[in-house]
Coordinates of C-alpha atoms and ligand atoms in Angstrom, one line a residue:
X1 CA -3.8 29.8 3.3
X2 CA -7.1 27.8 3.1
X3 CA -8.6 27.6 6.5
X4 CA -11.0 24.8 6.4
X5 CA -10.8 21.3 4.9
X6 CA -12.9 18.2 4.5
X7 CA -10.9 14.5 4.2
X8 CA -12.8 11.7 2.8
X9 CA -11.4 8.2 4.1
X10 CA -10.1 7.7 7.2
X11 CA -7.5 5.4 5.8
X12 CA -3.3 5.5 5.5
X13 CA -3.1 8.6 3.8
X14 CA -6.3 10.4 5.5
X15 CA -5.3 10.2 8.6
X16 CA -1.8 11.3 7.8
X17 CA -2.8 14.4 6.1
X18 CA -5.1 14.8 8.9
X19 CA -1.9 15.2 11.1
X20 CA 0.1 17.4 8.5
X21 CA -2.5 19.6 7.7
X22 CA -3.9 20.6 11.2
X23 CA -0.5 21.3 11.9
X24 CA -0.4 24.3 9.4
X25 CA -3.5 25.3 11.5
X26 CA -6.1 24.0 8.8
X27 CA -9.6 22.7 10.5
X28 CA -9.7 19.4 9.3
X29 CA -12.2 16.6 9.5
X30 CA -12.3 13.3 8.6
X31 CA -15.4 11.2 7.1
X32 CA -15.2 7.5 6.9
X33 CA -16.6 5.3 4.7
X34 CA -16.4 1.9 7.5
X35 CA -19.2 2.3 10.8
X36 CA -15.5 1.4 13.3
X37 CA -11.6 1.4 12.2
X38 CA -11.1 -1.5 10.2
X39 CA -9.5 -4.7 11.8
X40 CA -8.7 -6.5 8.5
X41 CA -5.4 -6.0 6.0
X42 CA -2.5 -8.0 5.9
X43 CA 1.4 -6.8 6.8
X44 CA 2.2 -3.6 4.6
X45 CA 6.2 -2.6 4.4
X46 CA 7.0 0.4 6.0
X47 CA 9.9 1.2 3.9
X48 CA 12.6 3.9 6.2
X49 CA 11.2 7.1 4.7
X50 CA 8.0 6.4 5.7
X51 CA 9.3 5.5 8.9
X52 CA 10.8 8.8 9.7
X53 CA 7.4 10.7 8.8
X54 CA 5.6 8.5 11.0
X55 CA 8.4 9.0 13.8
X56 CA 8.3 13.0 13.2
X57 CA 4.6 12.7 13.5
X58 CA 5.1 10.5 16.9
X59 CA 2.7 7.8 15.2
X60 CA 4.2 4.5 17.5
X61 CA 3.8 1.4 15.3
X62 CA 5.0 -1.6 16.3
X63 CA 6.6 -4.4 13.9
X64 CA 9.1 -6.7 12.6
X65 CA 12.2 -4.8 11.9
X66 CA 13.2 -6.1 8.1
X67 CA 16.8 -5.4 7.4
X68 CA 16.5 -7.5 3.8
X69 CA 14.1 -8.8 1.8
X70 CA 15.1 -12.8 1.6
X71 CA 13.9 -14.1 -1.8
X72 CA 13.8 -17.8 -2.2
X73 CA 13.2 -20.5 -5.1
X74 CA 10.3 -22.6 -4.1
X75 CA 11.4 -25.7 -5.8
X76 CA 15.0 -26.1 -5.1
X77 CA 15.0 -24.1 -1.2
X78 CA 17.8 -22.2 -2.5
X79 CA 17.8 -18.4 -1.6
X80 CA 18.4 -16.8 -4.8
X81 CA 18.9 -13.0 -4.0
X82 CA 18.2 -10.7 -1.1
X83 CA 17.1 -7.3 -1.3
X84 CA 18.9 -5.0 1.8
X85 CA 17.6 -2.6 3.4
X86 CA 21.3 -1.8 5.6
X87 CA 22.7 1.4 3.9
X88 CA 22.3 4.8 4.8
X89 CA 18.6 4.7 4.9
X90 CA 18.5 2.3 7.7
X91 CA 16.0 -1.1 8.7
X92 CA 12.7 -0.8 7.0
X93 CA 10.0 -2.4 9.2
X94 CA 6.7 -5.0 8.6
X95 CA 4.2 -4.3 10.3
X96 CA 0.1 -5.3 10.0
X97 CA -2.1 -3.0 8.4
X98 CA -4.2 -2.8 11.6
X99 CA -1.8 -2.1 13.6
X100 CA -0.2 1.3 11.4
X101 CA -4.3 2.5 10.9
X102 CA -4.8 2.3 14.9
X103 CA -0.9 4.0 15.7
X104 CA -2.3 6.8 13.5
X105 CA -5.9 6.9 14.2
X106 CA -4.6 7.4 18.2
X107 CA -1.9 10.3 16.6
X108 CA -5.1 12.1 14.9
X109 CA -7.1 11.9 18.0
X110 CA -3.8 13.3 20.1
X111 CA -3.7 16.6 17.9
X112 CA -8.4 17.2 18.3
X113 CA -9.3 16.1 14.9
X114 CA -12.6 14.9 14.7
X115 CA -13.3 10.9 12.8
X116 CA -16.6 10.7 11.2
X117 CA -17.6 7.1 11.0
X118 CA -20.2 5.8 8.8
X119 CA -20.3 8.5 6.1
X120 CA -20.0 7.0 2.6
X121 CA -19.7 10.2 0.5
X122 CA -21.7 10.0 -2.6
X123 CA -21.7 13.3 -4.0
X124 CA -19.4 16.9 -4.9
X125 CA -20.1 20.2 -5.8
X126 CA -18.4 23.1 -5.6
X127 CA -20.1 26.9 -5.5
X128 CA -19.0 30.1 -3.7
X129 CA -15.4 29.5 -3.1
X130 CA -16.3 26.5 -0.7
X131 CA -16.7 22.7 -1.6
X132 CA -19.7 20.8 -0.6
X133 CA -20.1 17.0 0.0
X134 CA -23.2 14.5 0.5
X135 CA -23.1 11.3 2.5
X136 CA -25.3 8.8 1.7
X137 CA -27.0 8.8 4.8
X138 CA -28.3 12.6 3.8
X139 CA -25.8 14.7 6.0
X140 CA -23.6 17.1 4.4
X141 CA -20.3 19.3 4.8
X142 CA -18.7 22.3 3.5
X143 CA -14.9 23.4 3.3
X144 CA -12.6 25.8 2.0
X145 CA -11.2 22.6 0.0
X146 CA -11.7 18.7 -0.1
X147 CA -9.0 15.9 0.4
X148 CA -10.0 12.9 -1.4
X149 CA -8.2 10.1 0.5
X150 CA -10.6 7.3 -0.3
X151 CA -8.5 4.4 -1.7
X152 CA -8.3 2.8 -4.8
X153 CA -12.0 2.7 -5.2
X154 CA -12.3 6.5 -5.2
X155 CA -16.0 7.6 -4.7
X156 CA -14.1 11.6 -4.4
X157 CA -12.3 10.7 -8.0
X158 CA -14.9 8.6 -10.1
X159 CA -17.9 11.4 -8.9
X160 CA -15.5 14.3 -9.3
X161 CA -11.9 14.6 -10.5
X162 CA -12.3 12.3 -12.9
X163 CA -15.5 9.6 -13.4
X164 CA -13.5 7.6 -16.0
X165 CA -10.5 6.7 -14.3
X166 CA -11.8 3.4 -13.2
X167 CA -9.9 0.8 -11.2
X168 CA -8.3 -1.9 -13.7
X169 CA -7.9 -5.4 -12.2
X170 CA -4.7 -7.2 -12.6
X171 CA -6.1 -10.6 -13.3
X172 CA -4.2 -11.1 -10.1
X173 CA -5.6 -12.1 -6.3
X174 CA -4.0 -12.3 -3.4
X175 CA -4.9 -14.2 0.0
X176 CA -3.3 -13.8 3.0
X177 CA -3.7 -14.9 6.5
X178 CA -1.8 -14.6 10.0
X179 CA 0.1 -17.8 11.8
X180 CA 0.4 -18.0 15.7
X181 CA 4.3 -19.0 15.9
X182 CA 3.9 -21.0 18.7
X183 CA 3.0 -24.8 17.8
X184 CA 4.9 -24.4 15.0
X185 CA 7.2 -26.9 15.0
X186 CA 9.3 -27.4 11.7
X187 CA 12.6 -24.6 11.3
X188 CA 11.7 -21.6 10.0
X189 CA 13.7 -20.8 6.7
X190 CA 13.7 -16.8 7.0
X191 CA 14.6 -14.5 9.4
X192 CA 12.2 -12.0 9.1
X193 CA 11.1 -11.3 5.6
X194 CA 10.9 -13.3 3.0
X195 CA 9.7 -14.0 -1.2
X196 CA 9.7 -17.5 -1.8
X197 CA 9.0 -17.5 -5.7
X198 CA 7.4 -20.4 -7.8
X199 CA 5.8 -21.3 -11.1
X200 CA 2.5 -20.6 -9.3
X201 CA 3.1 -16.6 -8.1
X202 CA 5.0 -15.9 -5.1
X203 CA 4.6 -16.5 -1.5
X204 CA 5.6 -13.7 0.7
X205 CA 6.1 -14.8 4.3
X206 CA 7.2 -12.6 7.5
X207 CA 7.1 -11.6 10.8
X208 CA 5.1 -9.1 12.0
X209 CA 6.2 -8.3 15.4
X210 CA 8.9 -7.3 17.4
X211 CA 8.7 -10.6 19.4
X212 CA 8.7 -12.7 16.1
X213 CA 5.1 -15.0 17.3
X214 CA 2.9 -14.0 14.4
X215 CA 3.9 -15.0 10.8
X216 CA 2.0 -13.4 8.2
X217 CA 1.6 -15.4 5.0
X218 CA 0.8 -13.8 1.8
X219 CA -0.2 -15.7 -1.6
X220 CA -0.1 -14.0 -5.0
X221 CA -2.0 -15.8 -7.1
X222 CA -2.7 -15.9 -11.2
X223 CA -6.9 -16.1 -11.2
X224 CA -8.3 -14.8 -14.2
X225 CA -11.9 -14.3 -12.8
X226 CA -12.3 -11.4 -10.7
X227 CA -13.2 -12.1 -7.6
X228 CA -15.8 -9.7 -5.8
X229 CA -14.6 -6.7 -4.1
X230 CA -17.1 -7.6 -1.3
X231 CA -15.2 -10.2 -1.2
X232 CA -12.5 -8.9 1.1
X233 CA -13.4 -11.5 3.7
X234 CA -14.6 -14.7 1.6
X235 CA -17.0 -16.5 3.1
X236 CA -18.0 -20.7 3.6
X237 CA -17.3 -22.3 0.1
X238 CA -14.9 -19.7 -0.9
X239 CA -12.9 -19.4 2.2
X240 CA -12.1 -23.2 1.4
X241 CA -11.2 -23.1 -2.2
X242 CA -9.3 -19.9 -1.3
X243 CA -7.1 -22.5 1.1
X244 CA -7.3 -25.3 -1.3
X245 CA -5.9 -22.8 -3.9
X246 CA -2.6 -21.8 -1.6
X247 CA -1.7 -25.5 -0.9
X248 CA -2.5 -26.4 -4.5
X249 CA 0.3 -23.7 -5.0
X250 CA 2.9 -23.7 -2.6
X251 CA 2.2 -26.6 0.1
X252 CA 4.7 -29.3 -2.5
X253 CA 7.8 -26.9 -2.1
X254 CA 11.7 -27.8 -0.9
X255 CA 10.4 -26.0 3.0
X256 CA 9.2 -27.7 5.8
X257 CA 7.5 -25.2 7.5
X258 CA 5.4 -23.9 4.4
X259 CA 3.2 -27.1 4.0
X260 CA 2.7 -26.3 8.2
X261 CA 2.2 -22.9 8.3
X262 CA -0.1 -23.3 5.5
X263 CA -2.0 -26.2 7.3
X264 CA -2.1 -24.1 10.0
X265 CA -3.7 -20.8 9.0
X266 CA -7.2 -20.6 9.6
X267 CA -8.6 -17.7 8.3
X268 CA -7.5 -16.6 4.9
X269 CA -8.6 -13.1 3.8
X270 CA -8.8 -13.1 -0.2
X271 CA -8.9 -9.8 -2.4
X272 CA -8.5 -8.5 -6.1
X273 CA -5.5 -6.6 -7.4
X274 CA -6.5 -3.5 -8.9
X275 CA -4.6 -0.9 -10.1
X276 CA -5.3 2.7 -12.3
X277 CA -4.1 3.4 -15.4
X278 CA -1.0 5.6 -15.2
X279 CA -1.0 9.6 -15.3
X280 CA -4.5 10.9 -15.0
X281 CA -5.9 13.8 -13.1
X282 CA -5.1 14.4 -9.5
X283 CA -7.0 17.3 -9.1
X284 CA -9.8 19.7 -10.1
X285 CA -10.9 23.1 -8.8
X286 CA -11.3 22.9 -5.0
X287 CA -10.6 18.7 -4.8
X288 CA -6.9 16.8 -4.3
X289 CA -6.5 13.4 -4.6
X290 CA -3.9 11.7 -2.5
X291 CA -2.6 7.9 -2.3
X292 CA -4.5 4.8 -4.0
X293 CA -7.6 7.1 -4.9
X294 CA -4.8 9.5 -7.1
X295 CA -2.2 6.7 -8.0
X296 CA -3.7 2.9 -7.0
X297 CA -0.9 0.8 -7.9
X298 CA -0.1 -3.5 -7.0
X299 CA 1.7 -3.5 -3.6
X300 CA 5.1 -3.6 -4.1
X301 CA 7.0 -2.6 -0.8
X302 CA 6.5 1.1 -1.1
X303 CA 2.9 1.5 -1.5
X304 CA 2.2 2.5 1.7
X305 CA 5.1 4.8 1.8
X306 CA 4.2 6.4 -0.9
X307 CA 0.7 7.1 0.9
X308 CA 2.5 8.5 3.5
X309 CA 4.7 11.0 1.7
X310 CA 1.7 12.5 -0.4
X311 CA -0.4 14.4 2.9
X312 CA 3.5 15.6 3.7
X313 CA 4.1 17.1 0.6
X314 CA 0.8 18.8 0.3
X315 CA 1.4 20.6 3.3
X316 CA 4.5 21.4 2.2
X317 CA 3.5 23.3 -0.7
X318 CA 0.7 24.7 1.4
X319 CA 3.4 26.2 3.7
X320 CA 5.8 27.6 1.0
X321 CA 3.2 29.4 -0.6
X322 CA 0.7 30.4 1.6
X323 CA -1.1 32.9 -0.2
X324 CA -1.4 31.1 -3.8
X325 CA -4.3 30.1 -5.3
X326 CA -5.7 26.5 -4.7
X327 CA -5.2 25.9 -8.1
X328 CA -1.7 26.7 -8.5
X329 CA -0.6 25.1 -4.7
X330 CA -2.3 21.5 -6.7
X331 CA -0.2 22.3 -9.7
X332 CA 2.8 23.0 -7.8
X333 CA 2.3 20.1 -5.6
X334 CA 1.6 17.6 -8.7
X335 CA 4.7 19.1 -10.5
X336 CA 6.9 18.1 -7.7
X337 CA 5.2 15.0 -7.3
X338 CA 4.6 13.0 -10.3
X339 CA 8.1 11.7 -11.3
X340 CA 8.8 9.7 -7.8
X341 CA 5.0 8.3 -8.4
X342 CA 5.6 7.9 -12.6
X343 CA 9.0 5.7 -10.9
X344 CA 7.1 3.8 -8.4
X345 CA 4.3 3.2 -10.9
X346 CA 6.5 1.6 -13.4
X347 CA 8.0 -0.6 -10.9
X348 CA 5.3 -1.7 -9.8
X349 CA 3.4 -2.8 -12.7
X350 CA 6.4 -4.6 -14.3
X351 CA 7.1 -6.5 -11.2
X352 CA 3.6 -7.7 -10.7
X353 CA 3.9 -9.0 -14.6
X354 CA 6.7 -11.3 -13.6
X355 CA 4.2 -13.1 -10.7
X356 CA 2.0 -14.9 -13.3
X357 CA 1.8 -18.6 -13.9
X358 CA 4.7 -19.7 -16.1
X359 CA 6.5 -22.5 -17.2
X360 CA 9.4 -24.5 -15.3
X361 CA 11.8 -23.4 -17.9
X362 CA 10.7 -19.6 -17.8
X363 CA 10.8 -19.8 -14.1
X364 CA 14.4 -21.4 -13.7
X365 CA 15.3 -18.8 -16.0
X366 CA 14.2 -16.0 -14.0
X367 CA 15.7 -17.6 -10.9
X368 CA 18.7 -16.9 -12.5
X369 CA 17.9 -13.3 -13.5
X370 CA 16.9 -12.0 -10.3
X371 CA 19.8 -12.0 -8.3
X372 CA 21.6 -9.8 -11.4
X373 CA 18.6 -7.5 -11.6
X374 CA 18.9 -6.6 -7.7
X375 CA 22.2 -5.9 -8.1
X376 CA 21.8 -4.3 -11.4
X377 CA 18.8 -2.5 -9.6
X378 CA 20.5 -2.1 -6.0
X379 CA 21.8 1.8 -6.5
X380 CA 17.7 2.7 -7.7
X381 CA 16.6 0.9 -4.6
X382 CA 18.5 2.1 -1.9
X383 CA 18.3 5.6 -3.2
X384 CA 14.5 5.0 -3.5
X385 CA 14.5 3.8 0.4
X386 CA 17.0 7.1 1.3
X387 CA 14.5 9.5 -0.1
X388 CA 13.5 12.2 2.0
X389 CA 10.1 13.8 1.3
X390 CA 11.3 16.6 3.7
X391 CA 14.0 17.7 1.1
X392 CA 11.9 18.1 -1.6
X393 CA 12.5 20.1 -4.3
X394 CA 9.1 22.5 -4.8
X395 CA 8.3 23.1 -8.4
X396 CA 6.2 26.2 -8.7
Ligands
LIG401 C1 -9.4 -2.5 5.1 C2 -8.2 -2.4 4.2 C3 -7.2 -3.4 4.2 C4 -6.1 -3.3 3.4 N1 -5.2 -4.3 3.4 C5 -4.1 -4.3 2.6 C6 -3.1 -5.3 2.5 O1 -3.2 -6.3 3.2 N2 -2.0 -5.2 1.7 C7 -1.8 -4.1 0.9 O2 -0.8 -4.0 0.2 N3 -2.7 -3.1 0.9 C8 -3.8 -3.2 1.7 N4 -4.8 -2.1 1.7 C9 -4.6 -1.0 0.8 C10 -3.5 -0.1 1.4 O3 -4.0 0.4 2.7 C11 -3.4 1.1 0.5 O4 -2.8 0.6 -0.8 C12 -2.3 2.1 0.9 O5 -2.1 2.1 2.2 C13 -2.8 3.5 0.4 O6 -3.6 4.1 1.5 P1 -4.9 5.0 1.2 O7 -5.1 5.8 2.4 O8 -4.6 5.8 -0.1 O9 -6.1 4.0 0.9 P2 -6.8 3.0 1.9 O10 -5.8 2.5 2.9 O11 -7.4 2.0 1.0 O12 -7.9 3.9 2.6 C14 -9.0 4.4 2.0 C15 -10.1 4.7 3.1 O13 -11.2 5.4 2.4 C16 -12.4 4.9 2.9 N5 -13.4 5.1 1.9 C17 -13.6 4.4 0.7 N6 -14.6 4.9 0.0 C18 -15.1 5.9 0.8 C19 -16.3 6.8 0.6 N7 -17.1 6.7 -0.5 N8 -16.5 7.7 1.6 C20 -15.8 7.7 2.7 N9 -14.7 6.9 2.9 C21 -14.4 6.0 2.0 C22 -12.0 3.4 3.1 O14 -12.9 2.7 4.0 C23 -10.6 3.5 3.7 O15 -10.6 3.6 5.1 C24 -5.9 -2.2 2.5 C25 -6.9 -1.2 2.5 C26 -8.0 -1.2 3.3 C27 -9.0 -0.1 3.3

């Protein structure tokens, strides 16, 4: 068993395998890209598998408790399917992304792991069974082995595991913001999650409390320009056409309270829609990728999970075969792994097809065909949602 490891990004999935691997005994530490935790993200879904990792690894989050996914037709108001979440795997729950990153940054500081803030790492080398890393601020680390954890955006995969596995962008944006309840005054259509689908993309809108007072608001929008990374938080002019754009979507719709909660949200946060081709490498020698920087896919309800489940299985395999190889514990691991991820992939990338711009017709017509694929779909989906990461078949 490897004694010592390094985990770049202190994001969803590096703090989680920070949790799972220190309790194999591993030394971990963590080195982050941002100078503080970051305060931005919209609502993620924590779908109930990743729910009960987060519960076994006492992470508290708090959120709205989602029991189905309400979609809706823009146009007519009509509620065209709804996607449950009331079998045997129990409520899912939407919660913001600030909120999950600070219930596990306070679970990693708990168990004595050390957060690095402020290191960007910009460079990997591996010599004498150990792996080295450079910051770009001059500092360095060693380890018995390297976590990469860094997000889409990879600095761990594209200097490393695998340079040319760059992030693809969908020709998709999205812009979100967050809604004070109160002062709202027109009836809310949903009741705690919902899709309300158009010509123009899709408007996700939901709760994201217990206490139902914030509503998070969540535009998918067709824009074939990509818009800058940096541009996570779009500034004067943008910030403007970014909220022209929205109501230019969705503000003429058969709801009352969209136009409102539109009017209403002041600060809309705008960002691309990348994703990585499918397969590629998620390892090499002494270095493991895990979440977006191994598998970036468009959000679509599970992404988060599925950044949740990797760090558990890793340790996992790490603790079934404790005196492998490094090599063979990644090959075991990415065996076992790769078809739930090949799934979700797949899922993903069709679904994000069917948000473009289209025409009424199209759109009428798949109206119409999304209430038959749910129900076509609804035995994948709850089995999907029942999955328990825990039970796991290891391949060796
Ligand atoms: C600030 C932020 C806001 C987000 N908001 C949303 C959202 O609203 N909706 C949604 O669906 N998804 C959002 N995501 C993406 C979502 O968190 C991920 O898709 C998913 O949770 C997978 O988690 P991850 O840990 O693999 O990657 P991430 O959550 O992206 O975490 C990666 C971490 O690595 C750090 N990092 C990056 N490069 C380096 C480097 N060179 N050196 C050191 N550290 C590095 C980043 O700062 C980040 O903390 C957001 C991600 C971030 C970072």
């Amino acid at each position: 068993m490897p004694k010592t490891a390094l985990i770049v990004g202190g994001g969803i999935s590096g703090c989680t395998a920070a949790l799972t691997l220190s309790k194999l005994g591993i030394k971990c530490t963590v080195y982050e890209l941002r100078d503080v935790p970051a305060t931005i993200g919209g609502a993620v879904n924590l779908t109930p598998n990743a729910l009960r990792i987060l519960e076994s690894l006492e992470v508290e989050i708090s959120g709205c408790q989602c029991d189905a996914i309400e979609i809706f037709s823009l146009a007519t108001g009509s509620k065209i399917a709804e996607l449950g979440f009331k079998g045997k795997s129990g409520p899912a729950k939407r919660v913001e992304r600030a909120v999950l990153q600070r219930g596990l940054l306070e679970a990693v500081e708990r168990v004595g792991v050390g957060i690095i803030y402020g290191a960007k790492l910009v460079e990997v080398t591996e010599l004498g069974g150990k792996v080295d890393v450079k910051f770009e601020s001059g500092s360095s680390a060693a380890a018995d082995f390297l976590v990469g954890c860094d997000g889409i955006y990879s600095a761990v995969r594209m200097s490393y595991v695998e340079p040319e596995r760059k992030p693809i962008y969908t020709g998709m944006c999205t812009a979100y913001a967050i809604v004070q309840k109160a002062g709202v005054t027109s009836d809310i259509h949903f009741q705690q999650t919902a899709v309300n689908s158009s010509r123009f993309g899709a408007l996700l809108t939901s709760y994201t409390d217990p206490e139902k007072t914030r509503i998070y608001l969540g535009a998918v929008m067709e824009t074939t320009e990509q818009c800058s990374r940096d541009g996570w938080k779009t500034r004067g002019l943008d910030r403007e056409m970014t909220a022209k754009e929205v109501q230019r979507r969705y503000a003429t719709c058969a709801f009352a309270c969209l136009p409102e909660l539109i009017a209403k949200a002041e600060d809309w946060i705008f960002y691309p829609v990348c994703k990585l081709g499918a397969g590629g490498r998620w390892s090499k020698g002494r270095v493991i990728l895990l979440g977006d920087a191994a598998h970036g896919m468009p959000p679509q309800g599970e992404s988060t999970g599925l950044a949740i489940e990797d760090p558990v299985l890793l340790a996992q395999v790490l603790a079934h075969f404790p005196d492998k190889s490094l090599g063979a514990i990644f090959e075991s691991y990415e065996k076992t792994r790769r078809p739930r991820i090949d799934t979700a992939y797949k899922e993903a990338v069709f679904r994000w097809v069917n948000v473009k711009d289209k025409s009424w017709l199209w759109q009428k017509f798949e109206e119409w065909l999304t209430w038959m694929y749910i129900w076509y779909r609804a035995d994948f989906f709850e089995k999907s949602m029942a999955y328990d990461i825990g039970k796991e078949r290891i391949i060796e």
